[in-house]
Amino acid sequence: MSNTKPRILNDWRDLIWSLLPLVLICLVIAGIASQCTFTANGPTQGQVPHFDAHTALADDAKTIGFPIREPALSADWKPNSGSRDTIPAAGGGAVSTVGYITPQGSYMQYTQSNATEDVLAKKIVGSRYASGTAQIGDRKWVEYSEPGSEPAWITDFGDVRILIKGAGNASAFNTLATAVDTAQPLPAH
């Protein structure tokens, strides 16, 4: 016992020496499990997951009770995700969503629903309020935005509300809104 220091004499160097072996063990385990990499130039762009938007939207058109539109976007817009959901609240309804990666590498979400605009906006964009409008072709889009969050646009096709949102620039919003406006409903059978 005479070779150990009293606790009162321990300081930050003792803490570092006791944590160093634990950190080294964690790094070795992470390296063996291939769960960490090091790149001197920073993160690199990963591969965009493939998602068959056409098949998903065609299936939604057959199973969801409102017209589903598939926007005709250029090949450099990559669909990477999709989902189907239901908003159970009063004024709610079915929701069909497809995500795209734009040519600039930003994510844009395309959502269709038979829910009312207020209910859809509350579900997708949360507490943001309408902050303006954009006229794309003959269609008026209501803009929802607030500082520090992604903007969202909603338009009304009568029996369907379309919401687009994402990190894209104004050109990406205009491109997606134009493609949605010109898209015809997919066959429901």
Tab-separated table of C-alpha atoms in Angstrom:
chain	number	residue	atom	x	y	z
A	1	MET	CA	0.000	0.000	0.000
A	2	SER	CA	2.908	2.361	0.491
A	3	ASN	CA	3.488	2.581	-3.294
A	4	THR	CA	0.045	4.111	-4.036
A	5	LYS	CA	-0.577	7.843	-3.776
A	6	PRO	CA	-3.310	9.212	-1.569
A	7	ARG	CA	-6.388	10.223	-3.599
A	8	ILE	CA	-5.842	13.847	-2.778
A	9	LEU	CA	-2.629	13.811	-4.817
A	10	ASN	CA	-4.290	12.501	-8.043
A	11	ASP	CA	-4.589	15.114	-10.822
A	12	TRP	CA	-5.549	15.413	-14.515
A	13	ARG	CA	-2.443	13.520	-15.699
A	14	ASP	CA	-3.587	10.465	-13.783
A	15	LEU	CA	-6.985	10.758	-15.465
A	16	ILE	CA	-5.387	10.950	-18.941
A	17	TRP	CA	-3.160	7.917	-18.248
A	18	SER	CA	-6.147	5.891	-17.079
A	19	LEU	CA	-8.350	6.843	-20.083
A	20	LEU	CA	-5.670	6.359	-22.743
A	21	PRO	CA	-5.835	2.531	-22.760
A	22	LEU	CA	-9.661	2.666	-22.983
A	23	VAL	CA	-9.554	5.000	-26.006
A	24	LEU	CA	-6.981	2.787	-27.743
A	25	ILE	CA	-9.103	-0.312	-27.135
A	26	CYS	CA	-12.170	1.456	-28.603
A	27	LEU	CA	-10.220	2.505	-31.715
A	28	VAL	CA	-8.935	-1.024	-32.255
A	29	ILE	CA	-12.433	-2.508	-31.942
A	30	ALA	CA	-13.883	0.116	-34.316
A	31	GLY	CA	-11.097	-0.565	-36.820
A	32	ILE	CA	-11.640	-4.321	-36.663
A	33	ALA	CA	-15.392	-3.848	-37.133
A	34	SER	CA	-14.717	-1.479	-40.097
A	35	GLN	CA	-16.996	1.114	-38.560
A	36	CYS	CA	-14.760	4.133	-38.946
A	37	THR	CA	-12.605	5.538	-41.685
A	38	PHE	CA	-10.329	8.505	-41.993
A	39	THR	CA	-10.174	10.769	-45.021
A	40	ALA	CA	-7.717	13.643	-44.909
A	41	ASN	CA	-9.782	15.713	-47.355
A	42	GLY	CA	-13.037	15.379	-45.397
A	43	PRO	CA	-16.192	13.413	-46.165
A	44	THR	CA	-16.855	12.169	-49.678
A	45	GLN	CA	-20.176	11.913	-51.511
A	46	GLY	CA	-21.645	8.445	-51.111
A	47	GLN	CA	-23.657	6.569	-53.687
A	48	VAL	CA	-27.307	7.644	-53.946
A	49	PRO	CA	-29.591	4.702	-53.085
A	50	HIS	CA	-31.766	3.595	-55.991
A	51	PHE	CA	-35.527	3.804	-55.564
A	52	ASP	CA	-38.010	2.820	-58.280
A	53	ALA	CA	-40.293	5.856	-58.067
A	54	HIS	CA	-42.349	4.862	-61.111
A	55	THR	CA	-43.319	1.462	-59.678
A	56	ALA	CA	-44.015	2.920	-56.229
A	57	LEU	CA	-46.213	5.706	-57.595
A	58	ALA	CA	-48.020	3.320	-59.964
A	59	ASP	CA	-48.741	1.038	-57.000
A	60	ASP	CA	-49.961	4.031	-54.958
A	61	ALA	CA	-52.254	5.024	-57.838
A	62	LYS	CA	-53.861	1.571	-57.678
A	63	THR	CA	-54.226	1.403	-53.894
A	64	ILE	CA	-54.734	4.985	-52.685
A	65	GLY	CA	-58.107	6.586	-53.273
A	66	PHE	CA	-56.977	9.783	-54.998
A	67	PRO	CA	-55.151	10.647	-58.255
A	68	ILE	CA	-51.387	10.141	-58.048
A	69	ARG	CA	-49.094	12.158	-60.302
A	70	GLU	CA	-45.572	11.236	-61.373
A	71	PRO	CA	-43.528	14.300	-62.306
A	72	ALA	CA	-41.431	13.947	-65.481
A	73	LEU	CA	-37.996	14.986	-64.254
A	74	SER	CA	-34.694	14.760	-66.095
A	75	ALA	CA	-32.483	11.710	-65.562
A	76	ASP	CA	-30.133	13.670	-63.292
A	77	TRP	CA	-32.912	13.894	-60.676
A	78	LYS	CA	-32.365	10.628	-58.780
A	79	PRO	CA	-35.258	9.143	-56.779
A	80	ASN	CA	-33.732	7.775	-53.583
A	81	SER	CA	-36.621	7.083	-51.173
A	82	GLY	CA	-40.347	6.715	-50.812
A	83	SER	CA	-43.044	6.023	-48.274
A	84	ARG	CA	-46.760	5.710	-47.752
A	85	ASP	CA	-48.442	7.007	-44.621
A	86	THR	CA	-51.802	8.048	-43.193
A	87	ILE	CA	-52.684	11.182	-41.261
A	88	PRO	CA	-55.377	10.019	-38.815
A	89	ALA	CA	-56.455	13.504	-37.674
A	90	ALA	CA	-59.707	15.158	-38.756
A	91	GLY	CA	-59.121	16.414	-42.287
A	92	GLY	CA	-56.325	13.887	-42.717
A	93	GLY	CA	-55.900	11.175	-45.294
A	94	ALA	CA	-53.434	9.022	-47.169
A	95	VAL	CA	-49.943	10.340	-47.949
A	96	SER	CA	-47.584	9.248	-50.735
A	97	THR	CA	-44.003	10.564	-50.660
A	98	VAL	CA	-40.998	10.238	-52.971
A	99	GLY	CA	-37.599	11.777	-52.273
A	100	TYR	CA	-35.231	12.974	-54.993
A	101	ILE	CA	-31.594	14.034	-55.111
A	102	THR	CA	-31.242	17.031	-57.435
A	103	PRO	CA	-28.363	17.462	-59.913
A	104	GLN	CA	-26.788	19.824	-57.342
A	105	GLY	CA	-26.876	17.057	-54.704
A	106	SER	CA	-29.679	18.417	-52.504
A	107	TYR	CA	-32.683	16.474	-51.279
A	108	MET	CA	-36.224	17.359	-52.400
A	109	GLN	CA	-39.362	15.704	-51.023
A	110	TYR	CA	-42.481	15.296	-53.162
A	111	THR	CA	-45.633	14.489	-51.155
A	112	GLN	CA	-49.208	13.915	-52.371
A	113	SER	CA	-52.214	13.633	-50.072
A	114	ASN	CA	-55.962	13.957	-49.914
A	115	ALA	CA	-55.592	15.620	-46.490
A	116	THR	CA	-56.513	19.283	-46.185
A	117	GLU	CA	-53.726	21.821	-46.675
A	118	ASP	CA	-53.670	22.786	-42.989
A	119	VAL	CA	-53.441	19.182	-41.773
A	120	LEU	CA	-50.819	18.236	-44.374
A	121	ALA	CA	-48.736	21.306	-43.569
A	122	LYS	CA	-48.892	20.598	-39.837
A	123	LYS	CA	-47.841	16.952	-40.393
A	124	ILE	CA	-44.937	17.653	-42.778
A	125	VAL	CA	-43.656	21.133	-41.924
A	126	GLY	CA	-44.694	21.372	-38.287
A	127	SER	CA	-45.110	24.822	-36.806
A	128	ARG	CA	-44.166	26.824	-39.903
A	129	TYR	CA	-46.787	29.212	-41.198
A	130	ALA	CA	-47.608	30.330	-44.724
A	131	SER	CA	-45.175	33.119	-45.589
A	132	GLY	CA	-46.013	33.914	-49.202
A	133	THR	CA	-46.964	32.476	-52.566
A	134	ALA	CA	-45.220	31.508	-55.799
A	135	GLN	CA	-46.887	31.404	-59.191
A	136	ILE	CA	-45.594	28.527	-61.331
A	137	GLY	CA	-47.471	28.356	-64.628
A	138	ASP	CA	-51.187	28.600	-63.879
A	139	ARG	CA	-50.832	27.212	-60.376
A	140	LYS	CA	-50.392	29.139	-57.113
A	141	TRP	CA	-48.112	27.519	-54.506
A	142	VAL	CA	-48.316	28.572	-50.856
A	143	GLU	CA	-44.826	28.933	-49.360
A	144	TYR	CA	-44.113	27.805	-45.805
A	145	SER	CA	-40.775	28.915	-44.412
A	146	GLU	CA	-38.970	30.202	-41.386
A	147	PRO	CA	-35.305	31.011	-40.811
A	148	GLY	CA	-33.150	27.953	-40.231
A	149	SER	CA	-35.554	25.430	-41.775
A	150	GLU	CA	-36.176	23.997	-45.217
A	151	PRO	CA	-38.884	25.793	-47.182
A	152	ALA	CA	-41.996	23.951	-48.319
A	153	TRP	CA	-44.554	24.714	-51.018
A	154	ILE	CA	-48.126	23.403	-51.125
A	155	THR	CA	-50.668	23.603	-53.938
A	156	ASP	CA	-54.215	22.348	-54.285
A	157	PHE	CA	-55.332	20.185	-57.220
A	158	GLY	CA	-58.903	19.974	-55.902
A	159	ASP	CA	-58.968	16.387	-54.637
A	160	VAL	CA	-55.208	16.259	-53.976
A	161	ARG	CA	-52.742	18.518	-52.182
A	162	ILE	CA	-49.113	18.455	-53.351
A	163	LEU	CA	-46.292	19.458	-51.015
A	164	ILE	CA	-42.685	19.895	-52.081
A	165	LYS	CA	-39.918	20.722	-49.648
A	166	GLY	CA	-36.212	20.318	-49.317
A	167	ALA	CA	-32.773	21.813	-49.318
A	168	GLY	CA	-32.851	22.644	-53.027
A	169	ASN	CA	-32.412	26.135	-54.415
A	170	ALA	CA	-35.164	28.191	-56.110
A	171	SER	CA	-34.430	26.476	-59.434
A	172	ALA	CA	-35.009	23.028	-57.884
A	173	PHE	CA	-38.365	24.148	-56.450
A	174	ASN	CA	-39.390	25.664	-59.797
A	175	THR	CA	-38.322	22.541	-61.721
A	176	LEU	CA	-40.227	20.169	-59.423
A	177	ALA	CA	-43.303	22.431	-59.255
A	178	THR	CA	-43.398	22.731	-63.058
A	179	ALA	CA	-43.049	18.959	-63.496
A	180	VAL	CA	-45.848	18.337	-60.993
A	181	ASP	CA	-48.111	20.907	-62.666
A	182	THR	CA	-47.775	19.261	-66.071
A	183	ALA	CA	-48.020	15.661	-64.789
A	184	GLN	CA	-51.225	13.749	-65.508
A	185	PRO	CA	-52.674	11.343	-62.918
A	186	LEU	CA	-51.447	7.755	-63.276
A	187	PRO	CA	-54.011	5.063	-64.166
A	188	ALA	CA	-55.838	3.786	-61.092
A	189	HIS	CA	-56.298	0.227	-62.442
